[in-house]
XYZ file of C-alpha atoms in Angstrom:
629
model
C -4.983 16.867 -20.204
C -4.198 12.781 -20.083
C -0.994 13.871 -22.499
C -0.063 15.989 -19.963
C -0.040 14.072 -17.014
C 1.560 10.992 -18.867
C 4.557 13.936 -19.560
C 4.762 14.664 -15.811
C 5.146 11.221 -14.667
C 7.851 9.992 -17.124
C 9.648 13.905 -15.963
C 9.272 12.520 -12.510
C 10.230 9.124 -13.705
C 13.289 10.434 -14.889
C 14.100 12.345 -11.909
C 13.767 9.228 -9.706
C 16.155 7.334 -11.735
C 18.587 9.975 -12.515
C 18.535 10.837 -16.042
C 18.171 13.729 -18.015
C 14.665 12.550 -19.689
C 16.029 13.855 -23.651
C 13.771 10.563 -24.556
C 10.803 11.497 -23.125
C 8.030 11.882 -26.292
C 6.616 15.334 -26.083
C 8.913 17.122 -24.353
C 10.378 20.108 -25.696
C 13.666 21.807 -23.323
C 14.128 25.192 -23.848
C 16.716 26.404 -25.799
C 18.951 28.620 -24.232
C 22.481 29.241 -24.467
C 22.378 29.518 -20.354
C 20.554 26.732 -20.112
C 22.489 23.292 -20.010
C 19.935 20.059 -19.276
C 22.924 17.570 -19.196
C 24.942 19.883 -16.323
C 26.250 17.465 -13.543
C 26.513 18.252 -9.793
C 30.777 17.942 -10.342
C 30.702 20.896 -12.775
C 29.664 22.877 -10.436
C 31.902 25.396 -8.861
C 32.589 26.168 -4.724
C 29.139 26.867 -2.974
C 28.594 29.140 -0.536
C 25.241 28.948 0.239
C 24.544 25.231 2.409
C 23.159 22.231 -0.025
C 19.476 21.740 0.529
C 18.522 19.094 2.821
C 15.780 17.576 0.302
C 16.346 14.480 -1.640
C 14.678 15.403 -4.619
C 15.070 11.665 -6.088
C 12.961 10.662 -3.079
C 10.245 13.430 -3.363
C 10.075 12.376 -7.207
C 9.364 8.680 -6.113
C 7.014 9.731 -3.401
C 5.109 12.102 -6.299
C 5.011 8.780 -8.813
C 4.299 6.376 -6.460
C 0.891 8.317 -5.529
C 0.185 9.058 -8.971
C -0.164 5.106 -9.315
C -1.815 4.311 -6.144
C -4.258 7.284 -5.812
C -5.040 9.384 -8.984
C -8.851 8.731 -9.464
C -8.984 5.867 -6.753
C -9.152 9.088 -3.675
C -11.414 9.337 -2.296
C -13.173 5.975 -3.310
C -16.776 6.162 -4.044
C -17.769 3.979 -1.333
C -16.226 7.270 0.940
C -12.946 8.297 2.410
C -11.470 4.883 3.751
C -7.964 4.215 5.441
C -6.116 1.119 3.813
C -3.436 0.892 6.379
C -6.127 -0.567 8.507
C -6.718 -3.992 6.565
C -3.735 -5.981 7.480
C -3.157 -10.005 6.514
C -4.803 -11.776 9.016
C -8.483 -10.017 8.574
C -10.918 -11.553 6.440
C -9.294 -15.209 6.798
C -10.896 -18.109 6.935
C -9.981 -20.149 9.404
C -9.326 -16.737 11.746
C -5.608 -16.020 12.055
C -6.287 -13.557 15.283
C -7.214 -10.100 15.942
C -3.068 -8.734 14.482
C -0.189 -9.463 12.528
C 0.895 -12.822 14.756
C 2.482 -16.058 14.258
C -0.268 -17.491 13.060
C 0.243 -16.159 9.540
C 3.336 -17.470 8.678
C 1.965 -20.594 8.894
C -1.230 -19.586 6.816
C -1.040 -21.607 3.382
C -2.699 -19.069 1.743
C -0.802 -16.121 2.568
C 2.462 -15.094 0.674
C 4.669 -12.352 1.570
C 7.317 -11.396 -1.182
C 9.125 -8.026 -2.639
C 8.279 -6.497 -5.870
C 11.113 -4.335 -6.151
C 13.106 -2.540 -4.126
C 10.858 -0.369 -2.218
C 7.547 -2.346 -2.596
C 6.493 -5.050 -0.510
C 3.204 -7.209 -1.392
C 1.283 -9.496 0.558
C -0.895 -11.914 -1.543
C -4.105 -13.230 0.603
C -6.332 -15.579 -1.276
C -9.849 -15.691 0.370
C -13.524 -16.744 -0.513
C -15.722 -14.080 -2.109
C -16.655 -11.517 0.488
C -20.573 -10.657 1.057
C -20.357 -7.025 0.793
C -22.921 -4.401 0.719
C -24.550 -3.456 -2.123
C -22.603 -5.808 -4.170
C -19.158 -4.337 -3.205
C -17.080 -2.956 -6.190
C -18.609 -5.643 -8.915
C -22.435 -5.219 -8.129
C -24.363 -7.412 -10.885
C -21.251 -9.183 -11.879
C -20.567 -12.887 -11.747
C -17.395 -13.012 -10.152
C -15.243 -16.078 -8.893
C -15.960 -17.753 -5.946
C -12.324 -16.890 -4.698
C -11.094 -13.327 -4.550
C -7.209 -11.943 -3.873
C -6.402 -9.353 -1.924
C -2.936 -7.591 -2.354
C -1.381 -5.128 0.123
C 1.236 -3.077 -1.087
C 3.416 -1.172 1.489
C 5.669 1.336 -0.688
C 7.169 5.037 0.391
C 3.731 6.139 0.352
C 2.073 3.774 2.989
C -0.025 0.607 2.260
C -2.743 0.476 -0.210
C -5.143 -2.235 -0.009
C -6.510 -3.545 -3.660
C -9.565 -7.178 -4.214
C -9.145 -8.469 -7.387
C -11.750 -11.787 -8.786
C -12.117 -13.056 -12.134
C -15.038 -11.652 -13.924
C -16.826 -14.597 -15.617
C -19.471 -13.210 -17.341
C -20.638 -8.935 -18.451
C -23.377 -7.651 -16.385
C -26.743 -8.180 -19.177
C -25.834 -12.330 -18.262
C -27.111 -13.595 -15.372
C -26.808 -16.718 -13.541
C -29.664 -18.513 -14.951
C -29.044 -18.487 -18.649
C -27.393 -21.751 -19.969
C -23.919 -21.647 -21.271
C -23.815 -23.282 -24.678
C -20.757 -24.666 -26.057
C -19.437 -23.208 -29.593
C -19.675 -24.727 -32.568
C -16.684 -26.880 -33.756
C -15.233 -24.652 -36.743
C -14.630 -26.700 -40.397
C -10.969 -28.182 -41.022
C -8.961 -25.668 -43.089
C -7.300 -28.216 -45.766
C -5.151 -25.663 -47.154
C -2.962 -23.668 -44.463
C -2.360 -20.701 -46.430
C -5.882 -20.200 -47.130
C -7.172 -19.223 -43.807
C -4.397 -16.252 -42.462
C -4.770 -13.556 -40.055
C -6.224 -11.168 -43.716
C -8.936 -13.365 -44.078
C -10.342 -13.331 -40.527
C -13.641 -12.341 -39.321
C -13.360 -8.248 -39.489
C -12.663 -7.039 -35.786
C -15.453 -6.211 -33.178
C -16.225 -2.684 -33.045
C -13.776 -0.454 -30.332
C -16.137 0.518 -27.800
C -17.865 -3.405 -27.417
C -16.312 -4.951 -25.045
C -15.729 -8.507 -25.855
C -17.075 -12.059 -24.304
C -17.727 -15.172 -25.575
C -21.210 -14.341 -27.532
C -19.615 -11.438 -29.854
C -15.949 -12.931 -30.253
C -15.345 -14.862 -33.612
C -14.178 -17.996 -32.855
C -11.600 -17.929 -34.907
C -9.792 -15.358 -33.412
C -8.147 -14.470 -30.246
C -9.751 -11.957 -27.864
C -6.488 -10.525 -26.921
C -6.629 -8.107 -30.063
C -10.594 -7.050 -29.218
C -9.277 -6.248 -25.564
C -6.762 -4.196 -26.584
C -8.499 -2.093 -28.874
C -11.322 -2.143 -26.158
C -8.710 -0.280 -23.812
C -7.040 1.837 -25.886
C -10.332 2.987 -26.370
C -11.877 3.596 -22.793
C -8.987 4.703 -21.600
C -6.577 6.525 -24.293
C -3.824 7.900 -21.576
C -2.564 4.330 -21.939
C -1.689 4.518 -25.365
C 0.398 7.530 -25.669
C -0.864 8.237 -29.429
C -0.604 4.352 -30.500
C -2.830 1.346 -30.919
C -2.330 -1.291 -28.432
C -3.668 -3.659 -30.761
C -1.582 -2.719 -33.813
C 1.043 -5.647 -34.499
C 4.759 -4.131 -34.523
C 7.312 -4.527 -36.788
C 8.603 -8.554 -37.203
C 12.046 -9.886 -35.815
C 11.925 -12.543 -38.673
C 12.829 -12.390 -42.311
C 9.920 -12.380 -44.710
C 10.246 -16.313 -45.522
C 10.975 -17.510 -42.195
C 7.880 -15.325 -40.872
C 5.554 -17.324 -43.765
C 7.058 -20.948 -42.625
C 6.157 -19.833 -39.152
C 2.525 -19.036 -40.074
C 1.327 -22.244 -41.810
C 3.353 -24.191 -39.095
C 0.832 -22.878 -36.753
C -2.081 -22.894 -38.818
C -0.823 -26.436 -39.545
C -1.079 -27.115 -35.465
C -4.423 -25.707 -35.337
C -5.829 -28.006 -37.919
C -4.046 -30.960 -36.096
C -5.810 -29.984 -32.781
C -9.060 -29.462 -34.767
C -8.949 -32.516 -36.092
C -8.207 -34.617 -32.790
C -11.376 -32.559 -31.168
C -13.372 -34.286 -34.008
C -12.262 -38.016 -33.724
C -11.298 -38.218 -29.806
C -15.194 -39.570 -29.128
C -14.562 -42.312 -31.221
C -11.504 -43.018 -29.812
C -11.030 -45.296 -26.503
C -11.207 -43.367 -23.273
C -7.521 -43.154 -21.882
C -8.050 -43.678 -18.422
C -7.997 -41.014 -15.374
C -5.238 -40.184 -13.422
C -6.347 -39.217 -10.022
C -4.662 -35.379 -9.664
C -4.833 -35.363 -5.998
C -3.127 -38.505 -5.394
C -0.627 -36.590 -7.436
C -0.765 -32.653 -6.044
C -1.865 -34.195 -2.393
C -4.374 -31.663 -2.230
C -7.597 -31.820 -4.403
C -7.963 -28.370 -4.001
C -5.020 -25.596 -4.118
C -5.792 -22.643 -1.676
C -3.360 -20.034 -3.466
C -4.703 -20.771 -7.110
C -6.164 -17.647 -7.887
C -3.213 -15.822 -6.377
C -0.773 -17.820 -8.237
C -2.391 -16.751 -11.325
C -2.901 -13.303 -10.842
C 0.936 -13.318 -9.823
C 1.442 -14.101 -12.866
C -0.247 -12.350 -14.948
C 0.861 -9.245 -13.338
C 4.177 -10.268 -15.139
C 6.512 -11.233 -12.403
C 7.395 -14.137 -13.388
C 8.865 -12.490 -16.224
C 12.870 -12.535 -16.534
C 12.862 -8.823 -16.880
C 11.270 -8.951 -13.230
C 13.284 -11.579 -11.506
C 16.502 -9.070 -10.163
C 13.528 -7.587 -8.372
C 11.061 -9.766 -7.389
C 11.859 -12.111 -4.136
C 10.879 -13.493 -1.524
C 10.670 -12.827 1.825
C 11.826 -14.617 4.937
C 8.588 -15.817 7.058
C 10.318 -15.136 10.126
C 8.707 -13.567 13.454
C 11.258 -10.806 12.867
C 9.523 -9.845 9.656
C 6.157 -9.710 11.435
C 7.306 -7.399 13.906
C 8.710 -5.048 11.467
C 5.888 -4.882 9.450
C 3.730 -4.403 12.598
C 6.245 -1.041 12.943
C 6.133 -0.213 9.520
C 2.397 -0.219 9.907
C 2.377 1.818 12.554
C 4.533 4.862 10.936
C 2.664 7.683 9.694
C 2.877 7.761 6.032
C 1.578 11.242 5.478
C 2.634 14.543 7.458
C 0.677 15.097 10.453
C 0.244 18.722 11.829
C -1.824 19.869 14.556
C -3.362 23.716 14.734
C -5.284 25.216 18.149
C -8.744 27.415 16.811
C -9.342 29.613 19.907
C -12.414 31.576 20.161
C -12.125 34.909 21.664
C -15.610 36.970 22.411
C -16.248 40.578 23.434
C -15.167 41.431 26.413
C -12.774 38.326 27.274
C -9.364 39.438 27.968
C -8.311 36.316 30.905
C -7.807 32.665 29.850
C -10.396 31.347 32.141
C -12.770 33.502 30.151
C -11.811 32.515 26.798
C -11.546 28.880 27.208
C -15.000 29.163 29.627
C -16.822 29.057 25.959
C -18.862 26.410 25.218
C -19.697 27.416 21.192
C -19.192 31.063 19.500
C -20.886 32.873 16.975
C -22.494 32.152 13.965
C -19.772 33.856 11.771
C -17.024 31.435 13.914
C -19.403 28.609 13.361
C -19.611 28.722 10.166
C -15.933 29.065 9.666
C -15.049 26.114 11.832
C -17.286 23.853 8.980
C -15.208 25.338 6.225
C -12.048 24.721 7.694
C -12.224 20.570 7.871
C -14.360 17.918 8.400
C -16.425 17.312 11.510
C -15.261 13.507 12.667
C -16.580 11.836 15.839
C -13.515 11.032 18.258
C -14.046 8.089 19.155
C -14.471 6.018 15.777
C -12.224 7.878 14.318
C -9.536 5.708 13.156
C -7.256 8.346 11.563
C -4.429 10.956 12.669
C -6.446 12.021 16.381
C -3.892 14.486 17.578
C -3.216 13.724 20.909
C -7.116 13.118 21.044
C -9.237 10.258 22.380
C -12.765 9.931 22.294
C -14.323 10.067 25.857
C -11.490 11.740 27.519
C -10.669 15.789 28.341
C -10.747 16.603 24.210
C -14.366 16.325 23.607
C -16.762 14.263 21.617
C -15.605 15.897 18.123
C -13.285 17.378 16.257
C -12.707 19.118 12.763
C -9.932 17.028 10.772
C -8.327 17.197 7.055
C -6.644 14.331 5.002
C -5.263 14.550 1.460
C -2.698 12.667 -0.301
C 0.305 14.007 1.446
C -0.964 14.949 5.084
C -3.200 14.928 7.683
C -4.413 17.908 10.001
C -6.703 17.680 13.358
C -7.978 20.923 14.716
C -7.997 21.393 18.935
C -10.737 24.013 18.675
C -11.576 25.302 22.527
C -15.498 25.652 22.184
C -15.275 21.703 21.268
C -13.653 20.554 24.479
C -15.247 20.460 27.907
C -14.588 23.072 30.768
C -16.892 22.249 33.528
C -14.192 22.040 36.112
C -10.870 23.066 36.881
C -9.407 20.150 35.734
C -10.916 20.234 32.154
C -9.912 23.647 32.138
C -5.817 22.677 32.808
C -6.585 19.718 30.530
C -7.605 22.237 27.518
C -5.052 24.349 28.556
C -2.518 21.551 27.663
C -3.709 20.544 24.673
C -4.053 24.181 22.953
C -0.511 24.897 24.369
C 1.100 22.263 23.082
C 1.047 23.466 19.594
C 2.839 24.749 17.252
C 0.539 26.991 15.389
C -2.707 28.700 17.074
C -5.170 30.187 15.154
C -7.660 33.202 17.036
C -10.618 34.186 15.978
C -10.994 37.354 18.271
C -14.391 39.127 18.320
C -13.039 41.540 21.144
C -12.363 45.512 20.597
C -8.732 44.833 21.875
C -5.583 42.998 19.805
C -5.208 39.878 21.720
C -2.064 39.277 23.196
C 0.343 36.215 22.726
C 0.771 35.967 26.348
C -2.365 35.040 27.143
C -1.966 31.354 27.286
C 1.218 31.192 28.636
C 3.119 28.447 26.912
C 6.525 28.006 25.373
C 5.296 27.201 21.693
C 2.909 28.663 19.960
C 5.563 29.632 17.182
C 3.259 30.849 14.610
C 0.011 33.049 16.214
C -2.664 33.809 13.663
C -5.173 35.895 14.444
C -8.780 36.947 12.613
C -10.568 40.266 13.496
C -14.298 40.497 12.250
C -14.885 43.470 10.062
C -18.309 44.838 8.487
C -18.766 44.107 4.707
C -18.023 40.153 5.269
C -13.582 40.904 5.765
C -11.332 39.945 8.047
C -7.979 41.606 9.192
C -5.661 39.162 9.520
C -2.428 39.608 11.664
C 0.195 37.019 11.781
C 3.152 36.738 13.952
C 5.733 34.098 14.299
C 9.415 33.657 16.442
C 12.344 34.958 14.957
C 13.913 32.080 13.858
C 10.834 30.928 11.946
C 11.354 31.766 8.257
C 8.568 33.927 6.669
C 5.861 31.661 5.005
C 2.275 32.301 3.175
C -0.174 32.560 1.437
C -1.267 35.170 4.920
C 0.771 38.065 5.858
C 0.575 40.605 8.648
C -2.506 43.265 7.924
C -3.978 41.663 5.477
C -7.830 41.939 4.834
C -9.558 39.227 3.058
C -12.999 37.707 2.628
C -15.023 35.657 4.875
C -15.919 33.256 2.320
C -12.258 32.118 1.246
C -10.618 32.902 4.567
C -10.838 28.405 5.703
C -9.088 28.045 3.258
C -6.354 30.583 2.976
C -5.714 29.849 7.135
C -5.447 26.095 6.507
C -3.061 27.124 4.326
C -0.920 29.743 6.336
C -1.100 27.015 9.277
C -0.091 24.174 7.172
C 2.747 26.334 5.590
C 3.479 27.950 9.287
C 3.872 24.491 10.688
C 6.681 23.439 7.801
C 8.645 26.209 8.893
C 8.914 25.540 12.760
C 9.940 22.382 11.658
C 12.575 23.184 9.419
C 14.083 24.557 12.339
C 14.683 21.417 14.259
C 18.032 19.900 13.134
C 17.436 16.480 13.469
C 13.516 16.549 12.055
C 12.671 13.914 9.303
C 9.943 14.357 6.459
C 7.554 10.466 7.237
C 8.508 9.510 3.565
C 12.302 9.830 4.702
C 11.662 8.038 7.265
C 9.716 4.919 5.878
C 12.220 4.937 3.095
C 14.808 4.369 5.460
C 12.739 1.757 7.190
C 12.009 0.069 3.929
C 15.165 -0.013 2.941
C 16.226 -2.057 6.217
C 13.626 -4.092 5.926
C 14.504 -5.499 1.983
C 17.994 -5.666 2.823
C 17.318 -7.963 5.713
C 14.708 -10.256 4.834
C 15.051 -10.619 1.304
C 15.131 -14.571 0.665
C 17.287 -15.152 -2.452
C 16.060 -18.217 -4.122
C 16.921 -19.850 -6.798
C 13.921 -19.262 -10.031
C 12.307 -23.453 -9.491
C 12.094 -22.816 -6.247
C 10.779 -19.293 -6.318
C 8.128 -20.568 -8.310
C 7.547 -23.276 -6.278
C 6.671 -21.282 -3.805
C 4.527 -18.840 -5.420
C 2.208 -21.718 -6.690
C 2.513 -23.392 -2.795
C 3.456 -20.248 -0.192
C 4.035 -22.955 2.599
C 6.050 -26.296 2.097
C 4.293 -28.577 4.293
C 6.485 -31.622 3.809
C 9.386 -28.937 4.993
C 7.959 -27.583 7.762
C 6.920 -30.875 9.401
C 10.380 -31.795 8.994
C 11.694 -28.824 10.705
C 9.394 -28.630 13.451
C 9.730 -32.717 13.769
C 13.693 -32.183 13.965
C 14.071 -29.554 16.269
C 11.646 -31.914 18.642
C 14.026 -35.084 18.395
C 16.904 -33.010 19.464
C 14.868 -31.875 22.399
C 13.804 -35.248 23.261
C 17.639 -36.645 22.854
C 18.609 -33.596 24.851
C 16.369 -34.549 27.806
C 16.382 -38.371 27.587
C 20.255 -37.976 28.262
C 19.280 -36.006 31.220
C 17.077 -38.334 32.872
C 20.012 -40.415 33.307
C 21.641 -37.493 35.550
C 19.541 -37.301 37.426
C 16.231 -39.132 37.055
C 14.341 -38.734 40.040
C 13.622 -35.186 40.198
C 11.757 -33.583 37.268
C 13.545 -30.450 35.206
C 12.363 -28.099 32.894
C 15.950 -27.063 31.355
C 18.488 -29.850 30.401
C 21.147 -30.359 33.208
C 24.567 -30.061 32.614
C 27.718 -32.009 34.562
C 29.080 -29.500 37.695
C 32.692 -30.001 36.648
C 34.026 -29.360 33.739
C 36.553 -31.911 32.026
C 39.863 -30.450 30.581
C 41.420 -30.441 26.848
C 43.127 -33.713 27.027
C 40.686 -35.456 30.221
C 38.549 -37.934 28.877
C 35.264 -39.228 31.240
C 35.915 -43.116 32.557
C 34.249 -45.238 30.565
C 31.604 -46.778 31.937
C 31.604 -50.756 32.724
C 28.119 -51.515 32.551
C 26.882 -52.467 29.115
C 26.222 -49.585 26.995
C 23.031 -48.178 26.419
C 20.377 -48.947 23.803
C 19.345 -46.282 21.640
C 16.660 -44.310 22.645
C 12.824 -45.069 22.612
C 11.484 -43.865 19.753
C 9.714 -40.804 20.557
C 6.005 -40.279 18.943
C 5.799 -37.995 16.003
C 3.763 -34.741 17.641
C 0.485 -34.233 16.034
C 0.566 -30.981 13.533
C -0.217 -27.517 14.558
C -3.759 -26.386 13.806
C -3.862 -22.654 13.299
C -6.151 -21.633 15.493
């Protein structure tokens, strides 16, 4: 089943980038004489039938880009969480404010830069968070300095703590570390070669510093140590199986005992360096200027994740730490990432015909009960931090609500029982919030059909309505506008059972809603939108720098020796600005520079003064530097 899904995701893969995927490993095309997989939109002929309105190369990065992000990481086991609330400033130490604000472009542990070119990351270096039960390392010794990295893509922002793991969970805290033995000097190079090793560890150990041989690198024993937990990586290989060399046979030998060579020169120093005199200290921090580096672990991890790389630097950039880019992430933020639809559940009982009597009800039967807790999940209003519908907790909608999320959408339920109707007002207040959508869904307990006009509105495009019938059915009817295209998995008549009927109406609603909205002209799917938006947003703060200064700045996000100069510069010509004033007019204070009334002409030069001229300026004090507050 791993095979397979590795096949899909190098099909959609392919799709994204426009090929044909003939390379793709495992995949067989069918062979058919009608069938042509290399056929190009131009050799098509006239069409009369309009082209689809679907970017398939975006639906294909949307698909791959949740594959990544979400396949067995949703739900998380700690429950179902919303990333796109964890934003750069939380967590910090010192605080950086409640939102996204100034504050953080100035935050030396914060950098903002492009991975490619529809992925933004935000790299936040903070101390080890206290969370309960141990968080997502519980009996782990972990760093005392964690990363977090947010990654906004097409498919919304995905929030991701990453610490070095120092030890395997059977060591504690309390054992004593001892140092490893100093290994003999190999005299003769070619005696002591990768064949005459220590025989590997065995697959399924994973390695540390107790079971590694110490003449060997771990990297092999790690690989083998993932191919083997988690084979969908390997795609029918060994990651720790050494590939073919570049080198000729000779030059591949001289290569060898150079290094084994190296190694016995650094084993060698190890032995003879106590007897040697001490070489004396250089203070780093007189060097650095800052004992301690606040974006260490981030810098690290950076690269490590390989983008640093020269295959990564077309796509990896910067960005420019501008109050524009704040407030465009603050909008990006605030897009919905997922489609959003929201359905009316109207309860109907026997005898109700008027719409003060049907949305009178407080709660319905136990058959319509029991229906409403398959449909979605039961959230309270007013912590809910998700899609709310037009909803607020403590207002006309009610306390609760049933809601759905999955990977691509998100669904709130206006069910009538749940919202108050003690008054006239709450009445007209329910009344608006059933009527304004698109899809209603009736569970009718009454001997009559009930009738669309019953709560007069002018949507309601898709009415489907459920009819109790002995034996645990239902008889479903469903009826929709005429220019709403016919949709599923319900049609009109049909009788099904109680106990799959949730979810075969989530369905039909969820389907029903698509199709109202493919009849707007100017509607837009959220990932077409945020791919637009994305798009913008690379294209206009991307900060093209040159590859010393880009890593510069990944090691150190914020140049303090720059920005004092900056910020020191742009208050000298403010000071010049208004010292000049003063001698307008320097009895009466000003808040903006003043400028002379009349204004001199191309070729009129101001008289000369005959007094002596001025001395430069006082020297103005050098401001004292910002503290974030």
């Amino acid at each position: 089943m791993r095979h397979y899904s590795v096949i899909y995701f190098q099909v959609l893969y392919a799709v994204m980038k426009g090929t044909n995927g003939a390379d793709i490993e495992g995949l067989t095309l069918p062979v058919d004489e009608d069938f042509d997989p290399n056929i190009q939109l131009d050799n098509l002929g006239p069409k009369t039938v309009p082209a689809s309105s679907i970017d398939v190369k975006l639906w294909a990065q949307t698909i791959c880009s949740q594959l990544v992000l979400y396949l067995g990481h949703w739900p998380l086991w700690t429950g179902c969480q919303l990333s796109s609330t964890v934003c750069e400033q939380h967590d910090s130490i010192p605080s950086l404010g409640t939102e996204l604000g100034p504050p953080v472009l100035t935050a030396p542990h914060i950098q903002v830069m492009r991975l490619s070119d529809s992925t933004l990351a935000s790299f936040i270096e903070l101390p080890a968070l206290d969370l309960p039960q141990g968080g997502t390392t519980p009996g782990l010794v972990t760093s005392d300095r964690q990363v977090r990295v947010l990654l906004r893509d097409i498919t919304g922002k995905s929030c991701w703590d990453a610490s070095a793991l120092y030890y395997d969970p059977s060591v504690t805290s309390a054992e004593v570390i001892e140092p490893l033995p100093l290994p003999k000097v190999v005299e003769t190079p070619r005696d002591n070669t990768l064949s005459s090793l220590p025989p590997p560890l065995p697959p399924d150990l994973l390695p540390d510093y107790r079971n590694s041989p110490p003449d060997k690198h771990q990297l092999d024993h790690v690989l083998a140590y993932i191919g083997h937990t988690s084979p969908e990586v390997t795609c029918g290989r060994r990651l720790d199986e050494a590939g073919p060399s570049p080198l000729p046979p000779g030059l591949e030998d001289e290569l060898v005992c150079a290094l084994v060579a190296h190694r016995n020169a650094e084993r060698h120093y190890l032995q003879n360096r106590d007897s040697e005199e001490d070489v004396e200290s250089v203070d780093i921090s007189s060097i650095s200027g800052s004992s301690e580096n606040v974006f260490a672990a981030s810098s690290q991890l950076v690269s490590q994740l390989g983008t640093l790389a020269p295959a990564r630097r077309a796509h990896a950039h910067l960005l420019k730490r501008t109050d524009r880019l704040l407030r465009e992430l603050r909008n990006l933020d605030a897009q919905r990432c997922r489609e959003t639809h929201k359905v009316a559940v109207i309860y109907v009982g026997k005898g109700q015909e008027t719409r003060n009597e049907i949305l009178s009800n407080r709660c319905g039967s136990a058959a319509y009960e029991a229906f409403l807790a398959a449909l979605a999940w039961e959230v309270e209003l007013e912590s809910h931090v998700g899609f709310a519908g037009g909803l607020r907790g403590g207002g006309g909608g009610g306390t609760s609500a049933p809601y759905l999320a999955t990977l691509t959408l998100e669904a709130l339920f206006h069910v009538a029982t749940r919202m108050p109707a003690d008054t006239p007002d709450a009445i007209l207040n329910k009344t608006r919030h059933l009527g304004n959508d698109e899809v209603h869904v009736v569970w009718s307990e009454h001997w009559r059909p009930y009738k669309r006009d019953t709560l007069p509105t002018q949507f309601c495009d898709v009415l489907i309505v459920l009819y109790p019938l002995p034996g645990g059915l239902l008889r479903c009817t469903v009826s929709r506008k005429p220019d709403v295209a016919v949709f599923g998995p319900l049609w009109e008549e049909c009788i099904v059972r109680v106990s799959c009927c949730a979810a075969l109406v989530r369905g039909a609603a969820f389907a029903g809603g698509r199709s109202v909205r493919a009849t707007m002209p100017l509607y837009q799917h959220a990932c077409s939108e945020r791919a637009r938006d994305l798009d913008a947003l690379v294209a206009t703060h991307t900060h093209a720098t040159p590859f010393e200064h880009f890593v510069t700045r990944i090691r150190a996000p914020l140049h303090t020796h720059q920005q004092e100069t900056d910020q020191s510069s742009g208050r000298l010509a403010n000071a010049l600005l208004d010292h000049g004033a003063s001698g307008w007019s320097s009895s009466e204070p000003h808040t903006v520079s003043p400028r002379p009334v009349k204004r001199l002409g191309p070729f009129k030069r101001p008289l000369q003064p005959t007094s002596a001229p001025h001395t430069a300026p006082p020297t103005v004090p050098a401001p004292a530097p910002r503290r974030n507050r």
